[in-house]
Coordinates of C-alpha atoms and ligand atoms in Angstrom, one line a residue:
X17 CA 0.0 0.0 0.0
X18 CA 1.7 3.3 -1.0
X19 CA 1.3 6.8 0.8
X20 CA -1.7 8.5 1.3
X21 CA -0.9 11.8 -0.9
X22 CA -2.4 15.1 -1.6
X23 CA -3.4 15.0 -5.1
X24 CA -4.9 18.2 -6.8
X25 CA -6.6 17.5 -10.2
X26 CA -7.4 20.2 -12.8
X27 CA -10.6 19.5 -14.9
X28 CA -13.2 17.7 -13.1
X29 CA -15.3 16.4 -16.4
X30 CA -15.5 12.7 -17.2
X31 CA -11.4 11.9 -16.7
X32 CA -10.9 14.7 -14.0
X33 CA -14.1 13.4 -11.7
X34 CA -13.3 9.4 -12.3
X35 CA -9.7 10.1 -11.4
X36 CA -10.4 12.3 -8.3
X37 CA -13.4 10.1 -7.1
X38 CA -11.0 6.9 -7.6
X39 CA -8.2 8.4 -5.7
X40 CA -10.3 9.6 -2.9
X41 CA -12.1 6.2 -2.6
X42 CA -8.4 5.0 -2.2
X43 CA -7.6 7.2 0.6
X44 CA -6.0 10.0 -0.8
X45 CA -7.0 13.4 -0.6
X46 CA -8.2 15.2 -3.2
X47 CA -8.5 18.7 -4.1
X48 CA -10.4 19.4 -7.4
X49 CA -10.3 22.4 -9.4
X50 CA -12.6 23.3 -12.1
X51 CA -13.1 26.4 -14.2
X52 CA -16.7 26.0 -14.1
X53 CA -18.1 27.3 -10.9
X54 CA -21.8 25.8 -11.5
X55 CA -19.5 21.9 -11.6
X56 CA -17.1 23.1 -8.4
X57 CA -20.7 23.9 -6.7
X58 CA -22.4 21.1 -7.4
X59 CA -19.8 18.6 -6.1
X60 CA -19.2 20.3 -3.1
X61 CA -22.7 19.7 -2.4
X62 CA -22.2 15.7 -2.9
X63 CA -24.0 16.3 -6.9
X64 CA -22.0 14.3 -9.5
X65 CA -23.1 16.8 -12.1
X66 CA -22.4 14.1 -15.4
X67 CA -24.6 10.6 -15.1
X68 CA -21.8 8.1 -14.5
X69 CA -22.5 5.0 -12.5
X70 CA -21.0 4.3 -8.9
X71 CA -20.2 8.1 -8.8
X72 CA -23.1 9.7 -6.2
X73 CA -21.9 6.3 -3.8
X74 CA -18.1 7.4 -4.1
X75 CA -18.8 11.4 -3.9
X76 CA -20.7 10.5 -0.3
X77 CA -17.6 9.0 0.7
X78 CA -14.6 10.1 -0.5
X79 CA -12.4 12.9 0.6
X80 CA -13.2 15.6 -2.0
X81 CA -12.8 19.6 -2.0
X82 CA -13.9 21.3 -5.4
X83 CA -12.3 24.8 -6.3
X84 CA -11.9 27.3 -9.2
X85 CA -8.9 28.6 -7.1
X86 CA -5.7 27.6 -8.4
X87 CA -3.4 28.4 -5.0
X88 CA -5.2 25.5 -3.8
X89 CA -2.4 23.4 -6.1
X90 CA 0.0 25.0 -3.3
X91 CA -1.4 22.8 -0.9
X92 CA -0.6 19.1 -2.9
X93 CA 2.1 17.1 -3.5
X94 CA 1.2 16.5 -7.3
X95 CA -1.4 17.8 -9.8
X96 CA -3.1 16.0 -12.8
X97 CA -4.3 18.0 -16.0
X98 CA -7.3 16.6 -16.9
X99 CA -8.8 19.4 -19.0
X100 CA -10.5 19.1 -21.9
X101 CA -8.4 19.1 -25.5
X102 CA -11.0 19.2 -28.6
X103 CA -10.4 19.5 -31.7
X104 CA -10.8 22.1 -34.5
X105 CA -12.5 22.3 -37.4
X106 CA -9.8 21.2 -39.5
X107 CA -8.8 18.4 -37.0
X108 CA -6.3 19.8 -35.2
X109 CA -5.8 19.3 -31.5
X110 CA -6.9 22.5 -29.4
X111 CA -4.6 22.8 -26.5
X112 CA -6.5 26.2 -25.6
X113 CA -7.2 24.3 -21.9
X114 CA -4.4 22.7 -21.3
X115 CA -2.2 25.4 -22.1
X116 CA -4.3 28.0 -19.6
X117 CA -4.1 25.5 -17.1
X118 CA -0.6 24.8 -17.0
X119 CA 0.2 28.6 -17.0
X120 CA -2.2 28.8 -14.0
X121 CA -0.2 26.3 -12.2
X122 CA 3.4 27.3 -12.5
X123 CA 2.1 30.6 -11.7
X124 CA 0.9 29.2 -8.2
X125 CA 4.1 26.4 -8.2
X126 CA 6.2 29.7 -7.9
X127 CA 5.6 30.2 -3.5
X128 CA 5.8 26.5 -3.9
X129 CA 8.9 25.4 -2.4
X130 CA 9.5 21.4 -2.5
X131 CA 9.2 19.2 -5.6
X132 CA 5.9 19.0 -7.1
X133 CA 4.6 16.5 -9.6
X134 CA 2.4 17.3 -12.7
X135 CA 1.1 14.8 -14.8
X136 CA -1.0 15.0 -17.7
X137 CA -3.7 13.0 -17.9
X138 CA -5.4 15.2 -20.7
X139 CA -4.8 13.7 -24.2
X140 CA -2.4 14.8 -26.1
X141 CA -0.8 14.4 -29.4
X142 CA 3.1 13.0 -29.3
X143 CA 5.5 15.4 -28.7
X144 CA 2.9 17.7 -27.2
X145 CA 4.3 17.3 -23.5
X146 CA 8.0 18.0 -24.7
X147 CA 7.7 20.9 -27.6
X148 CA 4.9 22.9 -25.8
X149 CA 3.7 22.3 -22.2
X150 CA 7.1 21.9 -20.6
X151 CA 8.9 25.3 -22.5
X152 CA 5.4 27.1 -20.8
X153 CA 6.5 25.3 -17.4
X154 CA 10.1 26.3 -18.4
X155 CA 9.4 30.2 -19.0
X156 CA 7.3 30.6 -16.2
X157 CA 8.8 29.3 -13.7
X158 CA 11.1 31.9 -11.2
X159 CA 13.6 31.5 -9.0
X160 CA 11.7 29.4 -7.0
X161 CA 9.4 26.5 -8.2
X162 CA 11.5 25.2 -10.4
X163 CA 11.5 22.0 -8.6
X164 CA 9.3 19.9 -10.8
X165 CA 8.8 16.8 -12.8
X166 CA 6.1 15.7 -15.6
X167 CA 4.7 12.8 -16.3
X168 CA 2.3 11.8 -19.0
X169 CA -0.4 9.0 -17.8
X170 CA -2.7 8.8 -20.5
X171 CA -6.4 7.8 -19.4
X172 CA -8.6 4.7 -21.3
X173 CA -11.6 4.8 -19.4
X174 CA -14.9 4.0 -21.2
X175 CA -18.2 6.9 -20.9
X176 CA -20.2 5.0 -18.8
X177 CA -18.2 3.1 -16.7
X178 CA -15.5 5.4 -16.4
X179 CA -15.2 5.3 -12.3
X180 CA -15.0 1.1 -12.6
X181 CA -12.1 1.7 -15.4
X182 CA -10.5 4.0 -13.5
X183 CA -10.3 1.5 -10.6
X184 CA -9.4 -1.0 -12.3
X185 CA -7.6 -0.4 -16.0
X186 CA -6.0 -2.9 -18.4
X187 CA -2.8 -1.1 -17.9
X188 CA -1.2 1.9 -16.4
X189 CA 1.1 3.9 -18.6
X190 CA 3.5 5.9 -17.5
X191 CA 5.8 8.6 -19.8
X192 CA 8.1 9.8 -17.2
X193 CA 10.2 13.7 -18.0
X194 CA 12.7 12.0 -15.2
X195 CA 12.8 9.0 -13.1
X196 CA 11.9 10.6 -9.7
X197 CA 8.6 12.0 -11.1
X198 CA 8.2 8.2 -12.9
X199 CA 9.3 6.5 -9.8
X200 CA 6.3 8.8 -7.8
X201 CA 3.3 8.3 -10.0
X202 CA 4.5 4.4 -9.9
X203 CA 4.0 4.6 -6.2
X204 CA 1.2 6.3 -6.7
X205 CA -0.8 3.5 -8.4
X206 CA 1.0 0.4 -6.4
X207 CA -2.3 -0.4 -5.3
X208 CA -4.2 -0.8 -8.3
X209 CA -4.1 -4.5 -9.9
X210 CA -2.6 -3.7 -13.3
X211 CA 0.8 -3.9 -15.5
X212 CA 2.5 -0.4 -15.2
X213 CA 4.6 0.2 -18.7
X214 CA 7.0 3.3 -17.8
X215 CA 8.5 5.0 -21.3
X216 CA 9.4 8.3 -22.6
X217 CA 6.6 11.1 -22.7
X218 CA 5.9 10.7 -26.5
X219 CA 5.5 7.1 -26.4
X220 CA 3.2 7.7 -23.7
X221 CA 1.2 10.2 -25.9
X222 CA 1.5 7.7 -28.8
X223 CA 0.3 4.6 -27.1
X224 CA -3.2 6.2 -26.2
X225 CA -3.5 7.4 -30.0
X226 CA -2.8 4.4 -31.6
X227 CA -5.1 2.6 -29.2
X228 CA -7.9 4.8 -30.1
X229 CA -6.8 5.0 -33.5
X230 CA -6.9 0.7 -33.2
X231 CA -10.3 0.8 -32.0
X232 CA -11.4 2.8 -34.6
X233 CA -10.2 0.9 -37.4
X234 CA -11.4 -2.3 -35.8
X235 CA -15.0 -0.6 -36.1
X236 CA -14.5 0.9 -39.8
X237 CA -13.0 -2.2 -40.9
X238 CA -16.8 -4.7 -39.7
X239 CA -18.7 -1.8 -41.0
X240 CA -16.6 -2.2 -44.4
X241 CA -17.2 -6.3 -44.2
X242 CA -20.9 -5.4 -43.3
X243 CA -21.5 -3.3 -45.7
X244 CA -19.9 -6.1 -48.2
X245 CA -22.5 -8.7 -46.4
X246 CA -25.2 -6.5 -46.9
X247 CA -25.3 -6.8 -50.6
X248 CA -24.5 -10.4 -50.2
X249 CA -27.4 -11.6 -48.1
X250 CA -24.9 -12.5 -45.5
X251 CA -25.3 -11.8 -41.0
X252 CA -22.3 -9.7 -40.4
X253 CA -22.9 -10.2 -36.4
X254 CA -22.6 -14.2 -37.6
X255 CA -19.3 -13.1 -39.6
X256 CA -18.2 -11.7 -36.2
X257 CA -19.2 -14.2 -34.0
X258 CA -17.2 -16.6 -36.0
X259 CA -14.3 -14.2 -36.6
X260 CA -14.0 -13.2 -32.7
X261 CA -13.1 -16.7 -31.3
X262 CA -9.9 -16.1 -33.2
X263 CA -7.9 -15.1 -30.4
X264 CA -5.6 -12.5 -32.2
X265 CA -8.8 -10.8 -33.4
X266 CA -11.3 -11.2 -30.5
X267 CA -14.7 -10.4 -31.0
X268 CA -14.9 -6.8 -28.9
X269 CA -15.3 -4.0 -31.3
X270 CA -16.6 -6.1 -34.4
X271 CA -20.2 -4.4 -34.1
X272 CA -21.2 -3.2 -37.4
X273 CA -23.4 -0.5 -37.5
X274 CA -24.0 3.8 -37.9
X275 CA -20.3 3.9 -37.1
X276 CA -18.2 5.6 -34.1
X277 CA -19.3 8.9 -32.2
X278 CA -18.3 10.0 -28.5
X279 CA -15.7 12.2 -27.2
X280 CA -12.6 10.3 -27.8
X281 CA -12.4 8.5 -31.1
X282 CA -13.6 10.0 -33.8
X283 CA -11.8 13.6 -32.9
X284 CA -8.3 11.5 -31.3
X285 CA -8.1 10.1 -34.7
X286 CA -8.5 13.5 -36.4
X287 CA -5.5 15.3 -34.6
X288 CA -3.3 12.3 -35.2
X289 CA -4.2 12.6 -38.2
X290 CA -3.7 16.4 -38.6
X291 CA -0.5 15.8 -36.7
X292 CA 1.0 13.2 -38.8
X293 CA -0.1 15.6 -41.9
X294 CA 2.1 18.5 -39.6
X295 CA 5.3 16.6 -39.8
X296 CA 4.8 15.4 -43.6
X297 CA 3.2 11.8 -43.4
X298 CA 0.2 11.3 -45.6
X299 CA -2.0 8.5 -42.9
X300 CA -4.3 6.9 -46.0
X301 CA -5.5 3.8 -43.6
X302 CA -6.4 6.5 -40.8
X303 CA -8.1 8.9 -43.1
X304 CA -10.0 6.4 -45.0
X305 CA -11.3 4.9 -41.8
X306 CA -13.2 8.3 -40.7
X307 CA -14.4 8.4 -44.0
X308 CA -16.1 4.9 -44.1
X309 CA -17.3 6.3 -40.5
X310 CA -18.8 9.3 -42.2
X311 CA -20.3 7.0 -44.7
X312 CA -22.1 5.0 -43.0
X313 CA -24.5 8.0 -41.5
X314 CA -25.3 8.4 -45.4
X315 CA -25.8 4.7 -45.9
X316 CA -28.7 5.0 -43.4
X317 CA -30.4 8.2 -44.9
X318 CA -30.3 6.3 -48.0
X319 CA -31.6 3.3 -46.6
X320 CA -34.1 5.4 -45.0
X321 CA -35.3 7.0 -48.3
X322 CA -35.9 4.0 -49.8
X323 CA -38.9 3.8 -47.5
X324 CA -40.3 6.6 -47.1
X325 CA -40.3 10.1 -48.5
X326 CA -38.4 12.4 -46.1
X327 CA -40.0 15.6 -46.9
X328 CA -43.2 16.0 -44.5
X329 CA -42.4 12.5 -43.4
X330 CA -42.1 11.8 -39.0
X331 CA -39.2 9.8 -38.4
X332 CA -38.4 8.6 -34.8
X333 CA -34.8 8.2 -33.0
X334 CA -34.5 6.1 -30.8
X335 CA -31.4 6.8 -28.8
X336 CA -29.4 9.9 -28.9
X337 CA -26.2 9.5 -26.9
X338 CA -23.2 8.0 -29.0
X339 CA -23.3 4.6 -27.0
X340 CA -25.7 3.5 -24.3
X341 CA -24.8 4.1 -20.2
X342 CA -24.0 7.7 -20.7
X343 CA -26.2 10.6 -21.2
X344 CA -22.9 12.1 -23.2
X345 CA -24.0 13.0 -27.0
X346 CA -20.3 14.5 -28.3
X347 CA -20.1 13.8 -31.2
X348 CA -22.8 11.2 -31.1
X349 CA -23.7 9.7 -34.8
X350 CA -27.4 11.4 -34.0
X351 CA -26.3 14.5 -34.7
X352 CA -25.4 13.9 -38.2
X353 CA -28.8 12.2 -38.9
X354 CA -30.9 14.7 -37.6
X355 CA -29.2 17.2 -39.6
X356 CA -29.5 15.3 -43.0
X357 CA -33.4 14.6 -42.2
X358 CA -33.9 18.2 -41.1
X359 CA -32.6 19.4 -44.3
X360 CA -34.7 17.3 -46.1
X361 CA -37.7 18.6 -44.6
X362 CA -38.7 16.1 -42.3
X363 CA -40.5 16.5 -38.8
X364 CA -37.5 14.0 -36.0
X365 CA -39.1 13.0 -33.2
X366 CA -36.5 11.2 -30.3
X367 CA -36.4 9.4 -27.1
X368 CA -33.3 8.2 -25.8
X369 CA -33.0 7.5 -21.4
X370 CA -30.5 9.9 -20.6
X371 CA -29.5 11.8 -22.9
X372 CA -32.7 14.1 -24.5
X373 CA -31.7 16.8 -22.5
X374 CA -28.0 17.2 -23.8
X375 CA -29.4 16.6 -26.9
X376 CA -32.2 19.1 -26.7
X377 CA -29.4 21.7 -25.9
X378 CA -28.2 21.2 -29.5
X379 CA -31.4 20.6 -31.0
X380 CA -34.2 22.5 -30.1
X381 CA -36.2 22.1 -32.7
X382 CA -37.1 18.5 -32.7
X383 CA -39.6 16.9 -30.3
X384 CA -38.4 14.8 -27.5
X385 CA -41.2 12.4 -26.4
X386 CA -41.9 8.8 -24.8
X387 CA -40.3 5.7 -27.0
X388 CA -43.9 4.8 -27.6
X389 CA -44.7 8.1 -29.4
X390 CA -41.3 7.2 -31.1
X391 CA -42.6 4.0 -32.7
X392 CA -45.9 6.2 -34.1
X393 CA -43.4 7.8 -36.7
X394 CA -43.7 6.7 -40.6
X395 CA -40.4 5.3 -39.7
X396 CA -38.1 4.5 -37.0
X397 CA -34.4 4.6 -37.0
X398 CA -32.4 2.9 -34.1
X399 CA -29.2 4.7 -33.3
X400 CA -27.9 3.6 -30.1
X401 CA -28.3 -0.2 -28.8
X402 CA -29.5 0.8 -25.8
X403 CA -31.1 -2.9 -23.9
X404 CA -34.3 -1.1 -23.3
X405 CA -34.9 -1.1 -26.9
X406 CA -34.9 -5.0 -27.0
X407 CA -38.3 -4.6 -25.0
X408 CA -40.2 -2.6 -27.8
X409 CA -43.0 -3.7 -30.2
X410 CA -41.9 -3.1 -33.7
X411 CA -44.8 -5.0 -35.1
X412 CA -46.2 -3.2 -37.7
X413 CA -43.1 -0.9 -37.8
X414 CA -40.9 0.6 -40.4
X415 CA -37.0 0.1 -38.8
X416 CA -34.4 1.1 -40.1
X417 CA -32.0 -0.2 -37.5
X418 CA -28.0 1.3 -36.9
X419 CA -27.1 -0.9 -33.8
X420 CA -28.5 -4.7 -34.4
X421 CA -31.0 -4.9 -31.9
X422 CA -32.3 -8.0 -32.2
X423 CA -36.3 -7.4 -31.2
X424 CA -36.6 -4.7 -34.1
X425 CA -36.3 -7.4 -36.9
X426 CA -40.3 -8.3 -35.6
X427 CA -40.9 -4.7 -37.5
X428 CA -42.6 -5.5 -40.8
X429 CA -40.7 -3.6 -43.0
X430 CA -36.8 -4.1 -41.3
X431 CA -33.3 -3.1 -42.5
X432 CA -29.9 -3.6 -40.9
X433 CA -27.6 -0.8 -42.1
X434 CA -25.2 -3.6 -42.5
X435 CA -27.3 -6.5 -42.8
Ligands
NAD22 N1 -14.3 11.2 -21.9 C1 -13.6 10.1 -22.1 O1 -14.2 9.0 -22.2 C2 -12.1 10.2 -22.1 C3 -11.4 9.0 -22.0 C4 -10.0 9.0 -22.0 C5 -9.4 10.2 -22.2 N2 -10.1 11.4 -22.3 C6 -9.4 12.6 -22.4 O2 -9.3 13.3 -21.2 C7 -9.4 14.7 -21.3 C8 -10.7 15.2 -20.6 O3 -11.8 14.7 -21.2 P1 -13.3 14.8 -20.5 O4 -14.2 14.0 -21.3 O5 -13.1 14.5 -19.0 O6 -13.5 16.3 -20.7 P2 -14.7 17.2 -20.1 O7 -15.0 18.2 -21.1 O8 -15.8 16.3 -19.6 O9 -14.1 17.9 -18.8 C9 -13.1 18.9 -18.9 C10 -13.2 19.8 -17.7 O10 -12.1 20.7 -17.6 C11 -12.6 21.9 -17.2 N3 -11.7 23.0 -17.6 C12 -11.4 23.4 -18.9 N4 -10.4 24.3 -18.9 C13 -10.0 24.4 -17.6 C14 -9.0 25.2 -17.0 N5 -8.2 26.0 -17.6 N6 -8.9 25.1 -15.6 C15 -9.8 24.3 -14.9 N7 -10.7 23.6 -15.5 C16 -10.8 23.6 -16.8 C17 -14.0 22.0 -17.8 O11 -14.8 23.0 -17.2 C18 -14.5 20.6 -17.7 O12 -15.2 20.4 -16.4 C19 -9.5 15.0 -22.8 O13 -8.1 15.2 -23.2 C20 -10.0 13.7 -23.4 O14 -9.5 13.4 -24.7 C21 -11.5 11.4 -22.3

């Protein structure tokens, strides 16, 4: 069992909140800061202001202090950046956050006088850590606080379940700036059951891209074979099931359907992208496999179209956020769908569990209702496999169906996107 630490985290979203509620529920203190003062208010009040499950439970009991004030980083032992880093319109990575943050904290790390640890937990593109957060740390820092390490410890927790990932990852990277700061953050996690794989800061960086960039693939690549299957008469999910007993394939992540949304992959794989474009490599694999992700919302319009007319026509959603277990809709495949069907004139009503009111933040102008009132529409397209949807009765139904729920092929007139 390590030392119980003072850890100050920067960025209390999905990473920043997991991480401090997972620390805390190991014993360590934990001060939180957050930009946003509605979030910093909220959880000092014991409200987990995202929908995350095992989260309300941990907020009662772990030791947690929220904060906009940065001088509380004075009074820890080592921070983690877990701000949020977007990406532009063209791709690239916006490091607007992290770059803000950092600035904040060397500005506090200067009445600081021991060693203090910061590690960034924020994703970043390789060489990101070296070429522009340390030379900010570097500038700023005065005579005193210059006493301090970096790590990079990139984060692969999944929306949803991110506090029981968090707890309990696949593996613990760590890209260590110097061996005392690695050594540290190794101590740090001794209590967590999972191999700990120390390297440089850019492999660090690197490894959580190509993960993402992996995962993508593995999606674009059964939506490319479903697609093929479509036209052939042939079950993709059969294809899968057959190809995932193969133990160098596995059968996680070979679900065809309407393609990948969320927070992570579809805009991780656009700045490596953008970043391997930077330094003169053209990525042809990774570019075509956002654009077969883009394709696929058009495959489903089209399919749609061949059923009914759009223009006047209702057309139900059912689900809204980008995968079920999360009321999160970045970047969720929805979004793209309502657009085209808005365009084209026709009236979207939507249900999803958690997520209408995220949605309805972006969307306004559609009507969120029951799932019932959903399955009145001229047609019904399924976007995210949430289980409830299993429980429905299609009979009678038009479906037009992005996730392979199973119950939906009852619907009289039914069509897979890829099958
Ligand atoms: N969401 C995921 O599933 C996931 C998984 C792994 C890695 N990541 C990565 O982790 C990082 C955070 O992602 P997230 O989904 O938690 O983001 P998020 O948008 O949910 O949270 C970011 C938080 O940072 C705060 N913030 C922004 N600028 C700040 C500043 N200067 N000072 C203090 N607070 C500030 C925001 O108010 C917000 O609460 C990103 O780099 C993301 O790519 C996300």
């Amino acid at each position: 069992m390590g030392k119980k630490r003072i850890i100050s985290i920067i960025g209390l979203g999905y990473v920043g909140l997991a991480s401090a509620l997972g620390f805390g529920l190991k014993g360590h203190k934990i001060i939180g800061i957050d930009s946003d003062q509605d979030k910093v208010r909220l959880i000092n009040g014991k409200t987990v202001p995202i929908y995350e499950k095992g989260m309300v439970e941990a907020l009662a009991s772990a030791e947690i202090s929220a904060t906009t004030d940065y001088k509380q980083v004075l009074a820890s032992e080592m921070t983690f950046i877990c701000v949020d880093t977007p990406s532009d319109e063209d791709g690239v990575i916006f490091l607007g956050s992290i770059k803000k943050s950092t600035e904040q904290i060397v500005d506090t790390l200067q009445d600081k006088g021991d060693y203090h640890l910061v590690v960034i937990k924020s994703t970043v593109v390789p060489m990101t850590t070296e070429e522009i957060i340390i030379p900010i740390m570097k500038a700023k820092a005065g005579v005193r606080g210059r006493d301090w390490g970096v790590c990079v410890n990139p984060e692969f927790l999944r929306e949803g379940r991110a506090l029981e990932d968090f707890l309990h990852p696949d593996r613990i990277i760590i890209g260590e700036g110097d061996r005392k700061s690695g050594d540290l953050l190794q101590e740090l996690y001794s209590d967590f059951e999972a191999p700990i794989l120390r390297t440089d800061l850019r492999t660090a960086e690197m490894i959580k891209y190509a993960s993402n960039a992996f995962l993508a693939t593995k999606l674009s690549f059964i939506n490319e074979i479903g697609n093929l299957c479509k036209k052939m008469n042939i079950d993709v999910y059969q294809v899968a099931g057959g190809m995932g007993y193969d133990e160098r394939i596995g059968r996680k992540f070979l679900n065809a359907g309407i393609g990948f949304g969320g927070s992570c992959l579809p805009k991780d794989l656009r700045a490596l992208i953008a970043k391997a474009r930077q330094i003169g490599y053209e990525p042809r694999l990774l570019e075509e496999v956002l654009r077969l992700n883009e394709k696929q919302v058009t495959n489903l319009v089209q399919l749609l179209q061949k059923h009914v007319s759009l223009k006047g026509a209702c057309v139900g959603f059912l689900g809204l956020a980008f995968k079920p277990g999360t009321d999160d809709v970045r970047d969720s495949r929805a979004i793209p769908v309502v657009q085209a069907l808005l365009q084209e004139g026709a009236t979207v009503k939507a249900y999803d569990p958690l997520a209408m009111a995220n949605f309805k933040a972006l969307f306004p102008q559609i009507y969120y209702v029951t799932a019932e009132e959903v399955l009145n529409c001229d047609a019904i397209l399924i976007i995210t496999e949430w289980e409830e949807f299993n429980h429905l009765d299609y009979t009678g139904k038009v479906v037009i169906d992005g996730r392979g729920i199973e119950k939906a092929r009852e619907a009289s007139i039914y069509e897979g996107i890829c099958w």
